[in-house]
Amino acid sequence: MPLCKIGSRTGFTEGRLGALHVTDLQSWSKNPDGSWNKVRGSLHEIFPVAPRGTFGDPPGDSGDIMMDRNGSFVGLYVGGFLESGTGYFMEAKDLFEDIRAITGATDVKVP
């Protein structure tokens, strides 16, 4: 699947969704009662398509939106590796689930 982002530092970058689905991204959050809650998520890998840049960006592009070739929001760019040019993003549905869980919102959407 073709994907792209317009990076804060790097401008337009084009890539393809990789077969690798990185799982078990973990963090912990403290509940109001003092107990701890383990939060798990997943990321998708993106491979660059030449000649339109690399996803292994220098600092500054994290948090940029990922779009499909129609310009539809598909997720949030997290970061990448300069050496390989690959990048990682969180899919929109996972991002929205996190927002609901953290904020207590009942509905999250992009206009």
PDB file of C-alpha atoms in Angstrom:
ATOM      1  CA  MET A   1       0.000   0.000   0.000  1.00  0.00           C
ATOM      2  CA  PRO A   2       1.503   3.391  -0.990  1.00  0.00           C
ATOM      3  CA  LEU A   3       1.791   5.897   1.877  1.00  0.00           C
ATOM      4  CA  CYS A   4       3.235   9.374   2.321  1.00  0.00           C
ATOM      5  CA  LYS A   5       3.860  12.118   4.845  1.00  0.00           C
ATOM      6  CA  ILE A   6       4.775  15.760   4.664  1.00  0.00           C
ATOM      7  CA  GLY A   7       7.484  16.008   7.271  1.00  0.00           C
ATOM      8  CA  SER A   8       8.053  19.086   9.385  1.00  0.00           C
ATOM      9  CA  ARG A   9      11.762  18.914   8.502  1.00  0.00           C
ATOM     10  CA  THR A  10      11.978  16.699   5.442  1.00  0.00           C
ATOM     11  CA  GLY A  11       8.956  17.672   3.343  1.00  0.00           C
ATOM     12  CA  PHE A  12       7.178  15.104   1.144  1.00  0.00           C
ATOM     13  CA  THR A  13       8.250  11.482   1.642  1.00  0.00           C
ATOM     14  CA  GLU A  14       6.741   8.529  -0.197  1.00  0.00           C
ATOM     15  CA  GLY A  15       6.844   4.885   0.866  1.00  0.00           C
ATOM     16  CA  ARG A  16       5.173   1.506   0.909  1.00  0.00           C
ATOM     17  CA  LEU A  17       3.755  -0.400   3.835  1.00  0.00           C
ATOM     18  CA  GLY A  18       6.128  -3.181   4.865  1.00  0.00           C
ATOM     19  CA  ALA A  19       5.200  -6.734   5.740  1.00  0.00           C
ATOM     20  CA  LEU A  20       6.594  -6.311   9.253  1.00  0.00           C
ATOM     21  CA  HIS A  21       4.053  -5.473  11.940  1.00  0.00           C
ATOM     22  CA  VAL A  22       6.009  -4.477  15.022  1.00  0.00           C
ATOM     23  CA  THR A  23       4.041  -5.527  18.071  1.00  0.00           C
ATOM     24  CA  ASP A  24       4.242  -5.298  21.827  1.00  0.00           C
ATOM     25  CA  LEU A  25       5.166  -1.653  22.102  1.00  0.00           C
ATOM     26  CA  GLN A  26       4.698  -1.149  25.842  1.00  0.00           C
ATOM     27  CA  SER A  27       4.294   1.559  28.428  1.00  0.00           C
ATOM     28  CA  TRP A  28       2.851   1.812  31.905  1.00  0.00           C
ATOM     29  CA  SER A  29       0.357   4.310  33.295  1.00  0.00           C
ATOM     30  CA  LYS A  30      -0.626   4.876  36.908  1.00  0.00           C
ATOM     31  CA  ASN A  31      -4.325   4.573  37.763  1.00  0.00           C
ATOM     32  CA  PRO A  32      -6.039   7.023  40.160  1.00  0.00           C
ATOM     33  CA  ASP A  33      -6.025   4.299  42.859  1.00  0.00           C
ATOM     34  CA  GLY A  34      -2.214   4.022  42.602  1.00  0.00           C
ATOM     35  CA  SER A  35      -2.132   0.709  40.741  1.00  0.00           C
ATOM     36  CA  TRP A  36      -0.268   0.398  37.447  1.00  0.00           C
ATOM     37  CA  ASN A  37      -1.785  -0.373  34.055  1.00  0.00           C
ATOM     38  CA  LYS A  38       0.267  -1.913  31.237  1.00  0.00           C
ATOM     39  CA  VAL A  39      -0.537  -0.374  27.847  1.00  0.00           C
ATOM     40  CA  ARG A  40       0.370  -2.246  24.670  1.00  0.00           C
ATOM     41  CA  GLY A  41       0.350  -1.015  21.108  1.00  0.00           C
ATOM     42  CA  SER A  42       1.740  -1.781  17.693  1.00  0.00           C
ATOM     43  CA  LEU A  43       3.499  -0.034  14.848  1.00  0.00           C
ATOM     44  CA  HIS A  44       3.711  -0.611  11.107  1.00  0.00           C
ATOM     45  CA  GLU A  45       6.946  -0.417   9.115  1.00  0.00           C
ATOM     46  CA  ILE A  46       7.297   1.795   6.016  1.00  0.00           C
ATOM     47  CA  PHE A  47       9.910   1.402   3.273  1.00  0.00           C
ATOM     48  CA  PRO A  48      10.942   4.454   1.228  1.00  0.00           C
ATOM     49  CA  VAL A  49      10.209   4.721  -2.495  1.00  0.00           C
ATOM     50  CA  ALA A  50      13.001   6.461  -4.442  1.00  0.00           C
ATOM     51  CA  PRO A  51      13.565   9.261  -5.282  1.00  0.00           C
ATOM     52  CA  ARG A  52      11.256  10.831  -2.724  1.00  0.00           C
ATOM     53  CA  GLY A  53      13.341  10.646   0.410  1.00  0.00           C
ATOM     54  CA  THR A  54      13.738   8.410   3.383  1.00  0.00           C
ATOM     55  CA  PHE A  55      11.634   7.596   6.403  1.00  0.00           C
ATOM     56  CA  GLY A  56      14.752   7.301   8.546  1.00  0.00           C
ATOM     57  CA  ASP A  57      14.500  10.963   9.303  1.00  0.00           C
ATOM     58  CA  PRO A  58      16.550  13.237  11.488  1.00  0.00           C
ATOM     59  CA  PRO A  59      14.641  14.502  14.544  1.00  0.00           C
ATOM     60  CA  GLY A  60      11.628  16.662  13.767  1.00  0.00           C
ATOM     61  CA  ASP A  61       9.184  14.531  11.760  1.00  0.00           C
ATOM     62  CA  SER A  62       7.762  12.510  14.653  1.00  0.00           C
ATOM     63  CA  GLY A  63       4.065  13.260  15.059  1.00  0.00           C
ATOM     64  CA  ASP A  64       3.452  14.000  11.374  1.00  0.00           C
ATOM     65  CA  ILE A  65       0.351  12.505   9.812  1.00  0.00           C
ATOM     66  CA  MET A  66       0.550   9.520   7.462  1.00  0.00           C
ATOM     67  CA  MET A  67      -1.724   9.553   4.414  1.00  0.00           C
ATOM     68  CA  ASP A  68      -2.655   7.162   1.650  1.00  0.00           C
ATOM     69  CA  ARG A  69      -2.345   8.273  -1.977  1.00  0.00           C
ATOM     70  CA  ASN A  70      -5.842   9.815  -1.795  1.00  0.00           C
ATOM     71  CA  GLY A  71      -4.815  12.066   1.092  1.00  0.00           C
ATOM     72  CA  SER A  72      -6.835  10.143   3.692  1.00  0.00           C
ATOM     73  CA  PHE A  73      -5.432  10.005   7.232  1.00  0.00           C
ATOM     74  CA  VAL A  74      -4.075   6.524   8.020  1.00  0.00           C
ATOM     75  CA  GLY A  75      -1.940   7.119  11.103  1.00  0.00           C
ATOM     76  CA  LEU A  76       0.736   9.033  12.978  1.00  0.00           C
ATOM     77  CA  TYR A  77       4.450   8.877  12.117  1.00  0.00           C
ATOM     78  CA  VAL A  78       6.548   7.825  15.111  1.00  0.00           C
ATOM     79  CA  GLY A  79      10.135   7.774  13.824  1.00  0.00           C
ATOM     80  CA  GLY A  80      12.648   5.775  11.837  1.00  0.00           C
ATOM     81  CA  PHE A  81      16.218   4.630  11.306  1.00  0.00           C
ATOM     82  CA  LEU A  82      18.663   6.746   9.290  1.00  0.00           C
ATOM     83  CA  GLU A  83      20.793   3.714   8.375  1.00  0.00           C
ATOM     84  CA  SER A  84      17.997   1.765   6.672  1.00  0.00           C
ATOM     85  CA  GLY A  85      15.671   4.603   5.671  1.00  0.00           C
ATOM     86  CA  THR A  86      12.695   2.749   7.175  1.00  0.00           C
ATOM     87  CA  GLY A  87      10.110   4.380   9.385  1.00  0.00           C
ATOM     88  CA  TYR A  88       7.296   3.419  11.719  1.00  0.00           C
ATOM     89  CA  PHE A  89       3.760   4.692  12.238  1.00  0.00           C
ATOM     90  CA  MET A  90       0.800   3.989  14.495  1.00  0.00           C
ATOM     91  CA  GLU A  91      -2.374   3.118  12.622  1.00  0.00           C
ATOM     92  CA  ALA A  92      -5.297   5.540  13.100  1.00  0.00           C
ATOM     93  CA  LYS A  93      -7.556   2.984  14.822  1.00  0.00           C
ATOM     94  CA  ASP A  94      -4.853   2.236  17.430  1.00  0.00           C
ATOM     95  CA  LEU A  95      -4.163   5.941  17.907  1.00  0.00           C
ATOM     96  CA  PHE A  96      -7.878   6.651  18.454  1.00  0.00           C
ATOM     97  CA  GLU A  97      -8.154   3.772  20.951  1.00  0.00           C
ATOM     98  CA  ASP A  98      -5.255   5.267  22.922  1.00  0.00           C
ATOM     99  CA  ILE A  99      -6.851   8.723  22.915  1.00  0.00           C
ATOM    100  CA  ARG A 100     -10.158   7.276  24.149  1.00  0.00           C
ATOM    101  CA  ALA A 101      -8.428   5.260  26.880  1.00  0.00           C
ATOM    102  CA  ILE A 102      -6.343   8.177  28.137  1.00  0.00           C
ATOM    103  CA  THR A 103      -8.927  10.966  27.902  1.00  0.00           C
ATOM    104  CA  GLY A 104     -12.157   9.059  28.470  1.00  0.00           C
ATOM    105  CA  ALA A 105     -13.541  10.420  25.191  1.00  0.00           C
ATOM    106  CA  THR A 106     -16.392   8.399  23.702  1.00  0.00           C
ATOM    107  CA  ASP A 107     -15.669   9.297  20.073  1.00  0.00           C
ATOM    108  CA  VAL A 108     -12.491  10.345  18.271  1.00  0.00           C
ATOM    109  CA  LYS A 109     -12.395  11.171  14.563  1.00  0.00           C
ATOM    110  CA  VAL A 110     -10.643  13.217  11.938  1.00  0.00           C
ATOM    111  CA  PRO A 111     -12.888  15.628  10.008  1.00  0.00           C
TER     112      PRO A 111
END
